Short mmCIF file of C-alpha atoms in Angstrom, two decimals:
data_model
loop_
_atom_site.label_atom_id
_atom_site.label_comp_id
_atom_site.label_asym_id
_atom_site.label_seq_id
_atom_site.Cartn_x
_atom_site.Cartn_y
_atom_site.Cartn_z
CA MET I 1 65.63 31.34 -42.59
CA SER I 2 66.26 30.42 -38.79
CA TRP I 3 63.47 31.35 -36.02
CA TRP I 4 66.37 32.01 -33.62
CA ASP I 5 67.15 35.69 -33.61
CA ASP I 6 71.14 36.20 -33.64
CA ASP I 7 70.64 39.79 -31.78
CA GLU I 8 69.21 37.90 -28.56
CA THR I 9 71.45 37.90 -25.81
CA ASP I 10 72.05 35.69 -22.66
CA GLU I 11 70.66 38.33 -20.50
CA ASP I 12 67.47 37.61 -22.29
CA ASP I 13 67.07 34.34 -20.70
CA ASP I 14 66.42 35.77 -17.19
CA LEU I 15 62.94 36.65 -18.42
CA TYR I 16 61.93 33.00 -18.89
CA ASP I 17 63.82 31.49 -15.67
CA GLU I 18 61.05 29.86 -13.46
CA SER I 19 63.62 28.05 -11.05
CA ALA I 20 62.21 30.25 -8.14
CA VAL I 21 58.76 29.03 -8.93
CA ARG I 22 57.59 26.57 -5.91
CA VAL I 23 55.74 23.43 -7.22
CA ARG I 24 54.10 21.08 -4.73
CA PRO I 25 54.79 17.29 -5.76
CA ASN I 26 51.53 16.31 -4.54
CA PRO I 27 48.59 18.31 -4.54
CA LYS I 28 47.05 16.83 -1.37
CA ALA I 29 50.16 16.76 0.83
CA ASN I 30 53.70 18.65 0.97
CA ARG I 31 55.74 15.47 0.12
CA PRO I 32 54.59 12.66 -2.32
CA ARG I 33 52.98 9.26 -0.47
CA THR I 34 55.29 6.27 -0.64
CA LYS I 35 54.22 2.64 -1.00
CA ILE I 36 56.94 1.61 1.42
CA ARG I 37 55.02 0.65 4.66
CA PRO I 38 56.69 0.46 8.14
CA LYS I 39 57.15 -3.21 9.19
CA HIS I 40 55.76 -2.78 12.64
CA ASP I 41 58.29 -4.94 14.30
CA ASP I 42 56.93 -3.87 17.48
CA ALA I 43 53.31 -5.25 16.96
CA VAL I 44 51.91 -7.70 19.25
CA ILE I 45 49.49 -10.51 18.28
CA GLY I 46 45.98 -11.04 19.66
CA ARG I 47 42.91 -12.85 18.97
CA VAL I 48 39.93 -11.09 17.47
CA LEU I 49 37.00 -11.64 19.59
CA GLY I 50 34.37 -9.86 17.67
CA VAL I 51 33.64 -6.73 15.64
CA ASP I 52 31.17 -3.77 16.40
CA ARG I 53 30.68 -1.01 13.96
CA GLY I 54 34.02 -0.93 12.54
CA ARG I 55 35.91 -1.59 16.29
CA TYR I 56 37.35 -4.82 17.04
CA ARG I 57 37.72 -6.59 20.27
CA VAL I 58 40.96 -8.31 20.69
CA LEU I 59 42.63 -10.59 23.27
CA ILE I 60 46.25 -9.61 24.28
CA ASP I 61 48.58 -12.00 25.86
CA GLU I 62 46.22 -15.05 25.76
CA ASP I 63 46.62 -17.59 28.58
CA GLU I 64 49.30 -15.09 30.27
CA PRO I 65 48.85 -13.54 33.71
CA THR I 66 48.63 -10.23 31.59
CA GLU I 67 45.93 -11.12 29.54
CA HIS I 68 43.55 -8.43 28.42
CA PRO I 69 41.27 -7.46 25.98
CA VAL I 70 42.01 -3.97 23.78
CA THR I 71 39.65 -2.24 21.23
CA ALA I 72 41.31 -1.73 17.75
CA SER I 73 40.62 -0.28 14.30
CA ARG I 74 41.43 -1.41 10.99
CA ALA I 75 44.75 0.20 9.32
CA ARG I 76 43.93 1.83 5.85
CA GLU I 77 46.10 -0.70 3.92
CA LEU I 78 43.80 -3.68 4.98
CA ARG I 79 40.66 -1.97 3.98
CA ARG I 80 40.15 -4.69 1.43
CA THR I 81 41.05 -7.48 3.86
CA PRO I 82 38.22 -9.12 5.51
CA ILE I 83 39.12 -9.32 9.38
CA VAL I 84 36.79 -11.75 11.24
CA THR I 85 36.24 -13.51 14.56
CA GLY I 86 39.11 -15.95 15.22
CA ASP I 87 41.62 -14.03 13.42
CA ARG I 88 45.47 -13.61 14.79
CA ALA I 89 45.88 -9.92 14.23
CA ARG I 90 49.19 -7.76 14.39
CA ILE I 91 48.46 -4.70 16.53
CA VAL I 92 50.53 -1.70 17.15
CA GLY I 93 49.50 1.58 19.12
CA ASP I 94 48.17 1.69 22.67
CA THR I 95 47.60 -1.87 23.56
CA SER I 96 47.08 -1.23 27.23
CA GLY I 97 43.50 -1.91 27.00
CA ASP I 98 42.56 1.37 29.20
CA GLU I 99 39.24 3.05 28.76
CA GLY I 100 39.35 5.47 25.86
CA THR I 101 42.51 3.71 24.23
CA LEU I 102 42.38 2.40 20.74
CA GLY I 103 45.18 0.09 19.10
CA ARG I 104 45.35 -0.21 15.24
CA ILE I 105 45.42 -3.70 13.37
CA VAL I 106 48.35 -3.50 10.73
CA GLY I 107 48.38 -7.34 9.80
CA ILE I 108 46.78 -10.60 9.90
CA GLU I 109 48.67 -13.88 10.58
CA ASP I 110 48.43 -16.79 8.19
CA ARG I 111 45.03 -18.81 8.85
CA SER I 112 44.96 -22.57 9.52
CA SER I 113 41.25 -22.54 8.45
CA LEU I 114 38.57 -20.26 6.85
CA LEU I 115 34.50 -21.06 7.40
CA ARG I 116 32.65 -19.40 4.38
CA ARG I 117 29.39 -19.29 3.09
CA SER I 118 27.72 -17.78 0.08
CA ALA I 119 24.18 -15.94 -0.48
CA ASP I 120 23.16 -18.94 -2.60
CA ASP I 121 24.75 -22.01 -4.68
CA THR I 122 25.11 -19.84 -7.81
CA ASP I 123 26.91 -17.03 -6.13
CA ASN I 124 30.79 -17.25 -6.22
CA VAL I 125 31.02 -14.18 -3.77
CA GLU I 126 32.01 -15.73 -0.53
CA ARG I 127 31.27 -14.36 2.95
CA VAL I 128 33.99 -15.15 5.71
CA ILE I 129 32.18 -16.66 8.81
CA VAL I 130 35.15 -17.29 11.27
CA ALA I 131 38.95 -18.13 11.12
CA ASN I 132 41.18 -20.61 12.76
CA ALA I 133 38.37 -22.71 14.03
CA ASP I 134 39.14 -26.64 14.13
CA GLN I 135 35.82 -28.04 14.86
CA MET I 136 32.27 -27.06 13.85
CA LEU I 137 29.30 -27.95 16.38
CA VAL I 138 25.92 -28.13 14.29
CA VAL I 139 22.90 -27.61 16.74
CA VAL I 140 19.41 -28.99 15.51
CA ALA I 141 16.17 -29.46 17.05
CA ALA I 142 14.42 -32.67 17.06
CA ALA I 143 11.21 -30.61 16.95
CA ASP I 144 10.20 -26.96 17.06
CA PRO I 145 11.40 -26.08 14.52
CA PRO I 146 11.60 -29.58 12.74
CA PRO I 147 14.93 -30.67 11.75
CA ARG I 148 16.21 -29.84 8.19
CA PRO I 149 18.60 -32.62 7.01
CA ARG I 150 19.49 -30.83 3.70
CA LEU I 151 20.54 -27.53 5.60
CA VAL I 152 22.74 -29.94 8.28
CA ASP I 153 24.35 -31.53 4.92
CA ARG I 154 25.21 -27.86 3.71
CA TYR I 155 26.95 -27.27 7.09
CA LEU I 156 28.99 -30.58 6.95
CA VAL I 157 29.95 -29.83 3.38
CA ALA I 158 31.33 -26.46 4.25
CA ALA I 159 33.16 -27.93 7.41
CA LEU I 160 34.82 -30.67 5.48
CA ASP I 161 35.75 -28.35 2.62
CA ALA I 162 37.44 -25.94 5.31
CA GLY I 163 39.08 -28.76 7.01
CA ILE I 164 37.30 -28.49 10.00
CA ARG I 165 35.98 -31.50 12.18
CA PRO I 166 32.10 -31.54 12.51
CA LEU I 167 30.01 -32.40 15.77
CA MET I 168 26.31 -32.31 16.13
CA VAL I 169 24.03 -31.71 19.04
CA VAL I 170 20.49 -32.81 18.55
CA THR I 171 18.26 -30.37 21.21
CA LYS I 172 14.64 -30.99 22.23
CA THR I 173 14.74 -34.83 22.05
CA ASP I 174 12.24 -34.79 24.72
CA LEU I 175 9.64 -33.47 22.06
CA ALA I 176 10.37 -35.81 19.46
CA ASP I 177 12.69 -38.82 18.54
CA PRO I 178 15.54 -37.98 16.56
CA THR I 179 16.33 -41.66 15.59
CA GLU I 180 14.92 -41.26 11.85
CA PHE I 181 16.56 -37.95 11.40
CA LEU I 182 20.14 -39.30 12.39
CA ARG I 183 19.83 -41.91 10.13
CA ASN I 184 20.55 -39.19 7.31
CA PHE I 185 24.30 -38.97 8.75
CA GLU I 186 25.35 -42.63 9.49
CA GLY I 187 27.67 -42.71 6.58
CA ILE I 188 29.62 -39.81 8.14
CA ASP I 189 32.93 -41.39 9.63
CA GLY I 190 33.77 -40.02 13.29
CA LEU I 191 30.75 -37.63 13.32
CA ARG I 192 29.98 -37.23 17.15
CA VAL I 193 26.57 -36.71 17.96
CA PHE I 194 25.09 -35.46 21.34
CA LEU I 195 21.38 -35.51 22.23
CA SER I 196 19.89 -32.85 24.75
CA ALA I 197 16.61 -32.44 25.99
CA GLU I 198 14.76 -30.12 28.60
CA GLY I 199 16.37 -30.72 32.24
CA ALA I 200 19.13 -33.01 30.55
CA MET I 201 21.48 -30.93 28.57
CA PRO I 202 24.90 -32.85 28.18
CA VAL I 203 27.09 -29.75 29.35
CA ASP I 204 30.02 -31.66 30.68
CA GLU I 205 30.01 -33.86 27.77
CA ILE I 206 29.96 -30.97 25.09
CA GLY I 207 32.49 -29.31 27.06
CA THR I 208 34.85 -32.11 27.11
CA ALA I 209 34.64 -32.23 23.31
CA ILE I 210 35.28 -28.64 22.98
CA ALA I 211 37.93 -28.15 25.36
CA GLY I 212 41.35 -27.26 23.78
CA HIS I 213 39.77 -26.32 20.65
CA SER I 214 38.09 -23.42 18.91
CA THR I 215 34.58 -24.42 17.96
CA VAL I 216 32.25 -22.52 15.97
CA PHE I 217 28.56 -23.13 16.78
CA VAL I 218 26.07 -22.99 13.71
CA GLY I 219 22.32 -23.75 13.68
CA HIS I 220 18.96 -22.85 12.12
CA SER I 221 17.13 -20.02 14.15
CA GLY I 222 14.99 -21.18 16.97
CA VAL I 223 16.84 -24.33 17.54
CA GLY I 224 18.51 -23.61 21.04
CA LYS I 225 21.91 -22.67 20.16
CA SER I 226 21.91 -19.69 22.36
CA THR I 227 20.61 -21.75 25.12
CA LEU I 228 23.40 -24.17 24.79
CA VAL I 229 26.04 -21.14 24.66
CA ASN I 230 24.68 -19.82 27.97
CA ALA I 231 25.11 -23.27 29.64
CA LEU I 232 28.49 -23.46 28.55
CA VAL I 233 29.36 -19.89 29.17
CA PRO I 234 27.32 -18.54 32.00
CA GLU I 235 28.63 -15.06 31.66
CA ALA I 236 27.92 -14.81 27.79
CA LYS I 237 24.30 -14.05 28.40
CA ARG I 238 23.29 -14.40 24.87
CA ALA I 239 19.70 -13.54 24.01
CA THR I 240 17.26 -16.46 23.75
CA GLY I 241 14.00 -16.47 21.54
CA HIS I 242 11.13 -18.52 20.70
CA VAL I 243 9.77 -20.24 17.67
CA ASN I 244 6.83 -18.61 15.84
CA LEU I 245 3.80 -20.96 16.29
CA VAL I 246 2.55 -19.82 12.82
CA THR I 247 5.57 -19.89 10.49
CA GLY I 248 7.41 -22.49 12.74
CA ARG I 249 10.46 -20.37 12.33
CA GLY I 250 12.94 -18.98 15.01
CA ARG I 251 13.57 -15.52 15.75
CA HIS I 252 17.30 -14.44 15.18
CA THR I 253 18.67 -13.78 18.43
CA SER I 254 22.35 -13.38 17.91
CA SER I 255 23.33 -10.68 15.75
CA SER I 256 27.02 -11.04 15.25
CA THR I 257 29.90 -13.72 15.65
CA VAL I 258 31.81 -13.57 18.72
CA SER I 259 34.30 -15.77 20.53
CA LEU I 260 33.60 -16.76 24.19
CA ARG I 261 35.93 -18.50 26.51
CA TYR I 262 35.00 -21.77 27.80
CA ARG I 263 36.10 -22.96 31.18
CA GLY I 264 35.27 -26.51 32.34
CA PRO I 265 36.29 -29.49 34.09
CA ALA I 266 38.19 -30.65 30.96
CA GLY I 267 40.11 -27.51 30.37
CA SER I 268 39.30 -24.15 28.69
CA GLY I 269 38.70 -23.58 24.88
CA TRP I 270 36.74 -21.08 22.57
CA VAL I 271 33.01 -21.27 21.71
CA ILE I 272 32.36 -19.10 18.63
CA ASP I 273 28.74 -18.13 18.48
CA THR I 274 27.31 -17.26 15.12
CA PRO I 275 24.06 -15.70 14.11
CA GLY I 276 21.12 -18.41 13.23
CA VAL I 277 20.80 -18.68 9.24
CA ARG I 278 17.80 -20.19 7.32
CA SER I 279 20.10 -20.69 4.33
CA PHE I 280 23.91 -21.80 3.70
CA GLY I 281 24.97 -21.15 0.13
CA LEU I 282 27.97 -23.15 -1.24
CA GLY I 283 28.93 -21.30 -4.20
CA HIS I 284 32.47 -21.12 -3.13
CA VAL I 285 32.91 -24.98 -2.57
CA ASP I 286 34.80 -27.05 -4.98
CA PRO I 287 32.07 -29.63 -6.34
CA GLU I 288 34.57 -32.40 -5.68
CA ASN I 289 34.75 -31.71 -2.00
CA ILE I 290 30.87 -32.17 -1.78
CA LEU I 291 31.09 -35.90 -1.82
CA ARG I 292 33.43 -36.02 1.06
CA ALA I 293 30.30 -35.01 3.43
CA PHE I 294 28.67 -38.10 2.19
CA GLY I 295 31.24 -40.94 3.35
CA ASP I 296 28.82 -44.11 2.79
CA LEU I 297 28.41 -42.64 -1.05
CA ALA I 298 31.91 -41.81 -1.34
CA GLU I 299 32.87 -45.34 -0.97
CA ILE I 300 30.08 -46.45 -3.62
CA ALA I 301 31.33 -43.86 -5.90
CA GLU I 302 34.89 -45.47 -6.01
CA GLU I 303 33.30 -47.73 -8.62
CA CYS I 304 32.10 -45.10 -10.89
CA PRO I 305 33.73 -44.57 -14.42
CA ARG I 306 36.38 -41.66 -14.61
CA GLY I 307 34.56 -38.23 -14.66
CA CYS I 308 31.20 -39.39 -13.17
CA THR I 309 28.88 -36.61 -12.09
CA HIS I 310 26.77 -38.64 -10.14
CA LEU I 311 23.98 -36.82 -11.00
CA PRO I 312 20.77 -38.96 -11.93
CA ASP I 313 21.49 -39.01 -15.61
CA ALA I 314 24.99 -39.98 -15.08
CA PRO I 315 25.51 -43.19 -16.91
CA ASP I 316 26.93 -46.44 -15.27
CA CYS I 317 26.73 -44.21 -11.94
CA ALA I 318 27.52 -46.70 -9.11
CA ILE I 319 25.65 -44.66 -6.63
CA ASN I 320 22.43 -44.69 -8.84
CA GLU I 321 22.63 -48.48 -9.46
CA SER I 322 23.46 -49.34 -5.81
CA SER I 323 20.79 -51.02 -3.79
CA GLU I 324 22.76 -50.48 -0.50
CA ALA I 325 22.51 -46.37 -0.71
CA SER I 326 19.96 -44.54 1.19
CA PRO I 327 17.63 -42.83 -1.24
CA ALA I 328 17.46 -39.82 1.02
CA ARG I 329 21.23 -39.32 1.06
CA VAL I 330 21.44 -39.79 -2.58
CA ALA I 331 18.86 -37.16 -3.17
CA SER I 332 20.64 -34.86 -1.05
CA LEU I 333 23.71 -35.35 -2.56
CA GLN I 334 22.46 -35.03 -6.02
CA GLY I 335 20.46 -32.00 -5.13
CA LEU I 336 23.60 -30.06 -3.91
CA LEU I 337 25.51 -31.37 -6.90
CA GLU I 338 22.86 -30.22 -9.41
CA THR I 339 22.62 -26.71 -8.00
CA ILE I 340 26.45 -26.30 -8.04
CA ALA I 341 26.55 -27.56 -11.67
CA GLY I 342 24.49 -24.69 -12.63
CA ARG I 343 27.86 -22.39 -12.21
CA ALA I 344 30.31 -24.93 -12.98
CA GLU I 345 31.37 -27.75 -15.55
CA TYR I 346 32.48 -31.19 -14.09
#
């Protein structure tokens, strides 16, 4: 027996006709969203100078008579993409830079370098500091606060891992002789060191070194980094602090990373000032790149057996058996390798 009733007619179908019912394709909109994004062929490219509470300061028409800064926000599709100082950003919307106007960042150009750090050596989550820098100037004090060679080693490892050329300036040399401290870095080929003292800051020498480059300044709190930045870029007016007499620690005076234009006798360049830090994690760094920051030990390591970890218990390690290697340098290298070894196998 069939469920179909032969007595039903075609007219009865009209009772079930729902063609007149309006159905919205998307409960949140009148039409469905599309994954096809506009190409933004009219976008202009600018340099990100800094970020403040979700608003980006971007320089448009760099080195042109029409050069001017604009304020921009981040496009929704870039919400998972970090945008940092030094990035080359593609901007649409109002790029006039007039008061009250707002552009929109819709893309980031390929980066030539990326300086990163992690919270600690076992943390694989990296924090991007600056993009497209080609030099790093490590600022360290000869005294007050005392120099920390192991922290400087970390800066150098991060720079070389990112393909950035390292420089160093030792401040407050009128308070202490930095000779012994600088012996820790004699094996690094091409590392240029500047010495600075009260009333004798080598502004012109440093200016010559940074002209034509994008140089990121890093250093422990209280070493005089902001004072140096203000001497190179007087209009920067970066806040300066002092060292706590009880703890020997400096106070954080720079709260954000910002790009500042340097202009001097040798030409112009970019000074990228960063907040002072007391730690610099290398959890993101490939352990094989750590040895590059120890050029003197890297030459000795060429005699090591294949797969040598260079740790204190490594068998037949040329670094451990060498009588020429500096004990302080070896201890610094192995200290870094041991902490990184906690998260990765060699």
